[in-house]
Amino acid sequence: MSESEIHTHQRTETKPETREREDESTDELVCPECGGKLKADTEHGETVCSECGLVVEEDEIDRGPEWRAFDAADRDQKSRVGAPTTNMMHDKGLSTNIGWQDKDAYGKSLSNRQRQKMQRLRTWNERFRTRDSKERNLKQALGEIDRMSSALGLPDNVRETASVIYRRALDEDLLPGRSIEGVATAAVYAAARQAGVPRSLDEVHGVSRIDRMELTRTYRYVIRELNLEVAPADPESYVPRFASDLDLSDEAEVRARKLIDAAREDGRLSGKSPVGLAAAAVYAAALLTNEKVTQSEVSEVADISEVTIRNRYKELLEAEGVVTA
DNA sequence: ATGGTTTTTACTGCGTC
DNA sequence: GACGCGGTAAAAACCAT
């Protein structure tokens, strides 16, 4: 058993520029007339100064409805949209569903004759819904994705992305020669990383029915074929989970983040397993905030060897020392 | 396939409760 | 004596070439 993420871009160091660019983008826009803050009015597609009311930009895309409604009933009637579609269902939730209860729209029970009719309709509807093999394939895969996501405690948006990835894989005929389970697992792994709530390969592997090698192979394949950009996992994204698993204070968590940042500045992060870094940072932070956690406990929750924690956390403290002292 | 790097495994010594 | 911690050497795993 080994823990090492697949990080294609692993060896490229984070350059200082990326940091600066982030700062720029968060800059507040200022009114040229009075210096007040600018506010985007997306309803009317304008950018307006909140102080003097100067309209700076017009004719942006107006995303509001083209009709006007004066009360809720009006809105219901004029709106032409229904429930949002979701990729988590194999037909995006757009197909017809027939309730299992033999009740009509008013909640009354159906007559015997009607009941039989509905039963037949249900049968046929089900047959049409999972018409061809692709649909059946998807249905099974999405079930798997759902199961694994739950087991890993991943939020809905990750399931959604995983579903999209799987759909794309299916559309591009990546499935032949690979197992549904394998591609589904790879999709979950990729989606979790893309969403910034990564789970380690071993964790994902733990809830999957396929073996590790198949997972890594399939994952690489899917990433390459779909041209998915998956940045190496940020060590910090593991910190909250580890910290809470170990019942550490928020202070320790913040401390752990700082340690990672310091090491990042020092350029010591590249090439090292993000999970190991996170585990070491959490351990070191607990030490610094006088909370008792043993190396073996951390290694337990992080699925990383104690030796790695030792090596990393020494480096982390050194990096911190360089910055502060 | 090969080489270089990182992680793991296994083992040992030291100090403390 | 068990436990936590630190270190080392050799093996395994991984990535890039």
Coordinates of C-alpha atoms (C1' of nucleotides) in Angstrom, one line a residue:
Chain A
M1 CA 0.0 0.0 0.0
S2 CA 1.3 3.4 -0.8
E3 CA 0.0 6.8 -0.8
S4 CA 0.9 9.0 -3.7
E5 CA -1.4 11.1 -5.7
I6 CA -1.1 11.4 -9.4
H7 CA 0.2 14.9 -10.0
T8 CA 1.1 15.5 -13.5
H9 CA 2.1 19.1 -12.9
Q10 CA 3.8 18.2 -9.7
R11 CA 7.2 19.5 -10.5
T12 CA 6.2 22.9 -11.7
E13 CA 6.7 25.2 -8.8
T14 CA 4.0 27.7 -7.9
K15 CA 5.3 31.0 -9.2
P16 CA 4.9 34.2 -7.3
E17 CA 2.9 35.9 -10.1
T18 CA -0.1 33.8 -9.5
R19 CA -0.5 35.3 -6.1
E20 CA -0.3 38.9 -7.4
R21 CA -2.9 38.3 -10.1
E22 CA -5.3 37.1 -7.5
D23 CA -5.0 40.4 -5.6
E24 CA -5.7 42.4 -8.7
S25 CA -8.9 40.6 -9.6
T26 CA -10.4 41.3 -6.2
D27 CA -9.9 45.0 -6.5
E28 CA -13.0 47.1 -6.0
L29 CA -14.0 49.2 -9.0
V30 CA -14.3 53.0 -8.3
C31 CA -16.5 55.5 -9.9
P32 CA -14.6 57.9 -12.1
E33 CA -16.9 60.8 -11.2
C34 CA -17.1 60.8 -7.4
G35 CA -14.9 57.9 -6.3
G36 CA -17.8 55.9 -4.9
K37 CA -18.0 52.1 -5.2
L38 CA -19.4 50.7 -8.4
K39 CA -22.2 48.2 -8.2
A40 CA -23.2 45.7 -10.9
D41 CA -26.9 45.7 -11.6
T42 CA -27.3 42.5 -13.4
E43 CA -31.0 42.8 -13.6
H44 CA -30.7 45.7 -16.0
G45 CA -27.3 45.0 -17.4
E46 CA -25.7 48.1 -16.0
T47 CA -22.8 49.0 -13.8
V48 CA -23.8 51.8 -11.6
C49 CA -22.1 54.0 -9.0
S50 CA -23.6 53.5 -5.6
E51 CA -22.8 57.1 -4.6
C52 CA -23.8 59.4 -7.4
G53 CA -25.8 57.0 -9.6
L54 CA -23.6 57.4 -12.6
V55 CA -24.1 54.6 -15.1
V56 CA -20.7 53.4 -16.2
E57 CA -21.5 50.5 -18.4
E58 CA -24.7 49.6 -20.2
D59 CA -25.8 46.9 -22.6
E60 CA -24.4 44.0 -20.7
I61 CA -26.4 40.9 -20.8
D62 CA -29.7 41.3 -19.0
R63 CA -30.3 37.9 -17.4
G64 CA -33.7 38.8 -16.0
P65 CA -37.0 37.7 -17.6
E66 CA -38.4 39.8 -20.3
W67 CA -41.8 39.8 -18.7
R68 CA -43.0 41.6 -15.6
A69 CA -44.9 40.0 -12.8
F70 CA -46.7 41.8 -10.0
D71 CA -47.4 39.0 -7.6
A72 CA -46.4 35.4 -7.0
A73 CA -49.4 34.0 -9.0
D74 CA -48.4 36.1 -11.9
R75 CA -44.9 34.9 -11.7
D76 CA -46.0 31.3 -11.7
Q77 CA -48.1 31.8 -14.7
K78 CA -45.6 33.7 -16.8
S79 CA -42.5 31.8 -15.9
R80 CA -41.6 29.2 -18.5
V81 CA -38.9 27.4 -16.6
G82 CA -39.3 24.3 -14.5
A83 CA -37.1 22.4 -12.1
P84 CA -33.4 22.7 -12.9
T85 CA -31.9 19.8 -14.8
T86 CA -29.3 17.7 -13.1
N87 CA -26.5 15.6 -14.4
M88 CA -26.8 13.4 -11.4
M89 CA -29.7 11.5 -13.0
H90 CA -29.1 9.6 -16.1
D91 CA -31.7 11.4 -18.0
K92 CA -31.0 14.8 -16.4
G93 CA -34.3 14.5 -14.5
L94 CA -36.2 15.3 -17.6
S95 CA -38.0 12.1 -18.2
T96 CA -41.5 11.3 -17.0
N97 CA -41.9 9.9 -13.6
I98 CA -45.0 8.1 -12.5
G99 CA -45.7 8.0 -8.8
W100 CA -46.0 4.7 -7.1
Q101 CA -49.0 5.7 -5.1
D102 CA -52.2 4.9 -6.8
K103 CA -53.6 8.3 -6.2
D104 CA -54.8 10.9 -8.6
A105 CA -53.8 14.5 -8.6
Y106 CA -56.2 15.3 -5.8
G107 CA -54.9 12.5 -3.6
K108 CA -57.9 10.3 -4.1
S109 CA -57.4 6.6 -4.7
L110 CA -57.8 5.3 -8.2
S111 CA -60.4 3.0 -9.4
N112 CA -59.4 -0.6 -10.0
R113 CA -59.4 -0.1 -13.7
Q114 CA -57.3 3.0 -13.5
R115 CA -54.9 1.3 -11.2
Q116 CA -54.2 -1.4 -13.7
K117 CA -53.7 1.1 -16.4
M118 CA -51.2 3.0 -14.4
Q119 CA -49.3 -0.2 -13.6
R120 CA -49.0 -0.9 -17.3
L121 CA -47.8 2.7 -17.9
R122 CA -45.2 2.4 -15.2
T123 CA -43.9 -0.7 -16.8
W124 CA -43.6 0.8 -20.2
N125 CA -42.3 4.1 -18.9
E126 CA -39.5 2.2 -17.2
R127 CA -38.6 0.3 -20.3
F128 CA -38.4 3.5 -22.3
R129 CA -36.4 5.3 -19.7
T130 CA -33.6 2.9 -19.9
R131 CA -33.9 2.2 -23.5
D132 CA -30.5 1.4 -24.9
S133 CA -27.3 0.1 -23.4
K134 CA -25.7 3.5 -22.9
E135 CA -28.6 4.6 -20.8
R136 CA -28.4 1.5 -18.7
N137 CA -24.7 2.0 -18.5
L138 CA -25.2 5.5 -17.2
K139 CA -27.8 4.5 -14.8
Q140 CA -25.5 2.0 -13.2
A141 CA -22.5 4.3 -13.2
L142 CA -24.4 7.2 -11.7
G143 CA -25.6 4.8 -9.0
E144 CA -22.0 3.9 -8.3
I145 CA -20.9 7.5 -8.3
D146 CA -23.6 8.3 -5.8
R147 CA -22.7 5.4 -3.6
M148 CA -19.0 6.3 -3.5
S149 CA -19.6 10.0 -3.0
S150 CA -21.8 9.3 0.0
A151 CA -19.2 6.9 1.4
L152 CA -16.5 9.6 1.0
G153 CA -18.8 12.4 2.3
L154 CA -18.5 14.4 -0.8
P155 CA -20.9 17.3 -1.4
D156 CA -23.5 17.3 -4.2
N157 CA -21.6 19.5 -6.5
V158 CA -18.8 16.9 -6.6
R159 CA -21.3 14.2 -7.6
E160 CA -22.6 16.6 -10.2
T161 CA -19.1 17.1 -11.7
A162 CA -18.3 13.4 -11.5
S163 CA -21.5 12.7 -13.4
V164 CA -20.6 15.2 -16.0
I165 CA -17.1 13.6 -16.4
Y166 CA -18.6 10.2 -16.7
R167 CA -21.1 11.4 -19.3
R168 CA -18.3 12.8 -21.3
A169 CA -16.3 9.7 -21.1
L170 CA -19.3 7.7 -22.3
D171 CA -20.0 10.2 -25.2
E172 CA -16.4 9.9 -26.3
D173 CA -16.5 6.1 -26.3
L174 CA -13.9 5.7 -23.6
L175 CA -15.8 2.9 -22.0
P176 CA -15.1 0.0 -24.3
G177 CA -12.3 -2.0 -22.7
R178 CA -12.7 -0.4 -19.3
S179 CA -15.1 -1.2 -16.5
I180 CA -18.0 1.0 -15.6
E181 CA -16.9 0.9 -12.0
G182 CA -13.4 1.9 -13.0
V183 CA -14.4 5.0 -15.0
A184 CA -16.9 6.0 -12.4
T185 CA -14.3 5.8 -9.6
A186 CA -11.9 7.8 -11.7
A187 CA -14.6 10.4 -12.3
V188 CA -15.2 10.7 -8.6
Y189 CA -11.5 11.1 -7.8
A190 CA -11.1 13.7 -10.5
A191 CA -14.2 15.6 -9.5
A192 CA -13.3 15.7 -5.9
R193 CA -9.9 17.2 -6.8
Q194 CA -11.3 19.7 -9.2
A195 CA -13.8 20.9 -6.6
G196 CA -11.0 21.5 -4.1
V197 CA -12.2 18.8 -1.7
P198 CA -9.7 16.1 -2.7
R199 CA -9.8 12.6 -1.4
S200 CA -6.6 10.6 -1.6
L201 CA -6.2 7.8 -4.1
D202 CA -6.3 5.3 -1.3
E203 CA -9.5 6.8 0.2
V204 CA -11.2 6.6 -3.2
H205 CA -9.8 3.2 -3.8
G206 CA -11.2 2.1 -0.4
V207 CA -14.8 2.7 -1.4
S208 CA -14.4 1.3 -4.9
R209 CA -14.7 -2.2 -6.1
I210 CA -11.8 -2.0 -8.5
D211 CA -8.1 -2.5 -7.6
R212 CA -5.7 0.3 -7.2
M213 CA -3.8 -0.2 -10.4
E214 CA -6.9 -0.2 -12.5
L215 CA -7.9 3.0 -10.8
T216 CA -4.7 4.9 -11.5
R217 CA -4.6 3.6 -15.0
T218 CA -8.2 4.5 -15.8
Y219 CA -7.8 7.9 -14.1
R220 CA -4.8 8.8 -16.2
Y221 CA -6.6 7.7 -19.3
V222 CA -9.7 9.6 -18.6
I223 CA -7.8 12.8 -17.8
R224 CA -5.8 12.5 -20.9
E225 CA -8.6 11.7 -23.3
L226 CA -11.0 14.3 -22.0
N227 CA -8.2 16.9 -21.6
L228 CA -9.2 17.6 -18.1
E229 CA -7.0 20.0 -16.2
V230 CA -6.5 18.8 -12.7
A231 CA -4.0 20.8 -10.7
P232 CA -2.0 19.0 -8.1
A233 CA -4.1 18.9 -4.9
D234 CA -3.5 21.8 -2.6
P235 CA -2.2 20.5 0.8
E236 CA -4.3 23.0 2.6
S237 CA -7.5 21.5 1.3
Y238 CA -6.8 18.4 3.4
V239 CA -6.1 20.4 6.5
P240 CA -9.7 21.0 7.7
R241 CA -10.7 17.4 7.4
F242 CA -7.6 16.1 9.3
A243 CA -7.9 18.7 11.9
S244 CA -11.5 17.9 12.6
D245 CA -10.8 14.2 12.6
L246 CA -8.3 14.8 15.3
D247 CA -10.5 17.2 17.3
L248 CA -8.0 20.1 17.0
S249 CA -8.8 23.7 17.7
D250 CA -9.4 26.2 14.9
E251 CA -6.2 27.9 16.1
A252 CA -4.2 24.8 15.2
E253 CA -5.9 24.6 11.8
V254 CA -4.9 28.2 11.1
R255 CA -1.5 27.4 12.2
A256 CA -1.2 24.5 9.9
R257 CA -2.2 26.6 7.0
K258 CA 0.4 29.2 7.9
L259 CA 3.0 26.4 8.0
I260 CA 2.1 25.3 4.5
D261 CA 2.1 28.8 3.2
A262 CA 5.5 29.4 4.6
A263 CA 6.8 26.3 3.0
R264 CA 5.2 27.3 -0.2
E265 CA 7.0 30.6 -0.2
D266 CA 10.2 28.7 0.4
G267 CA 9.5 26.5 -2.6
R268 CA 9.6 23.3 -0.7
L269 CA 6.3 22.0 -1.7
S270 CA 6.9 20.7 -5.1
G271 CA 7.5 17.1 -5.6
K272 CA 6.1 16.1 -2.2
S273 CA 2.9 14.4 -1.6
P274 CA 0.2 16.9 -0.7
V275 CA -1.3 14.6 1.8
G276 CA 2.0 14.1 3.5
L277 CA 2.5 17.9 3.7
A278 CA -1.0 18.4 5.1
A279 CA -0.5 15.7 7.7
A280 CA 2.8 17.1 8.8
A281 CA 1.4 20.6 9.0
V282 CA -1.4 19.4 11.1
Y283 CA 0.9 17.6 13.4
A284 CA 3.3 20.5 13.7
A285 CA 0.5 22.9 14.3
A286 CA -0.8 20.7 17.1
L287 CA 2.6 20.8 18.6
L288 CA 2.9 24.5 18.4
T289 CA -0.5 25.0 20.0
N290 CA 0.2 22.5 22.8
E291 CA -2.5 20.1 21.8
K292 CA -1.6 16.5 22.2
V293 CA -1.7 14.5 19.1
T294 CA 0.7 11.6 18.3
Q295 CA 2.4 11.0 15.1
S296 CA 0.7 7.7 14.8
E297 CA -2.7 9.3 15.2
V298 CA -2.0 11.7 12.4
S299 CA -0.7 9.0 10.2
E300 CA -3.9 7.1 10.9
V301 CA -6.3 9.7 9.8
A302 CA -4.1 10.9 6.9
D303 CA -3.1 7.5 5.7
I304 CA 0.5 8.4 5.6
S305 CA 3.5 6.8 7.2
E306 CA 4.9 8.3 10.4
V307 CA 8.3 8.6 8.7
T308 CA 6.9 10.9 6.1
I309 CA 5.3 13.0 8.7
R310 CA 8.6 13.3 10.6
N311 CA 10.5 14.3 7.5
R312 CA 7.9 16.8 6.3
Y313 CA 7.3 18.5 9.6
K314 CA 10.9 19.0 10.2
E315 CA 11.1 20.8 6.9
L316 CA 8.0 22.8 7.7
L317 CA 9.4 24.1 10.9
E318 CA 12.6 25.0 9.2
A319 CA 10.8 26.9 6.5
E320 CA 8.8 28.7 9.2
G321 CA 11.9 29.5 11.1
V322 CA 13.5 31.0 8.0
V323 CA 10.5 33.3 7.6
T324 CA 9.9 34.4 11.1
A325 CA 13.4 34.5 12.5
Chain B
dA1 C1' 13.5 0.0 -19.7
dT2 C1' 16.1 3.3 -16.7
dG3 C1' 17.3 6.6 -13.4
dG4 C1' 16.2 9.8 -9.9
dT5 C1' 13.2 11.1 -6.3
dT6 C1' 9.9 10.2 -2.8
dT7 C1' 7.5 7.1 0.4
dT8 C1' 7.2 3.0 3.0
dT9 C1' 8.8 -0.8 5.7
dA10 C1' 11.4 -2.5 9.3
dC11 C1' 14.4 -1.9 13.0
dT12 C1' 17.0 0.4 16.7
dG13 C1' 18.1 3.6 20.5
dC14 C1' 16.5 7.1 23.8
dG15 C1' 13.7 9.3 27.2
dT16 C1' 9.4 9.4 29.9
dC17 C1' 5.3 8.1 32.3
Chain C
dG1 C1' 7.6 -2.2 30.0
dA2 C1' 4.8 0.4 26.9
dC3 C1' 4.7 4.4 24.4
dG4 C1' 6.1 8.4 21.7
dC5 C1' 9.7 10.1 19.1
dG6 C1' 13.8 10.3 16.1
dG7 C1' 17.0 8.3 13.0
dT8 C1' 18.7 5.0 9.3
dA9 C1' 19.0 1.6 5.5
dA10 C1' 16.9 -0.9 2.1
dA11 C1' 12.8 -1.7 -0.7
dA12 C1' 9.0 -0.2 -3.2
dA13 C1' 6.4 3.1 -5.8
dC14 C1' 6.2 6.7 -8.7
dC15 C1' 7.3 10.0 -12.6
dA16 C1' 9.9 11.4 -16.5
dT17 C1' 13.0 10.4 -19.9

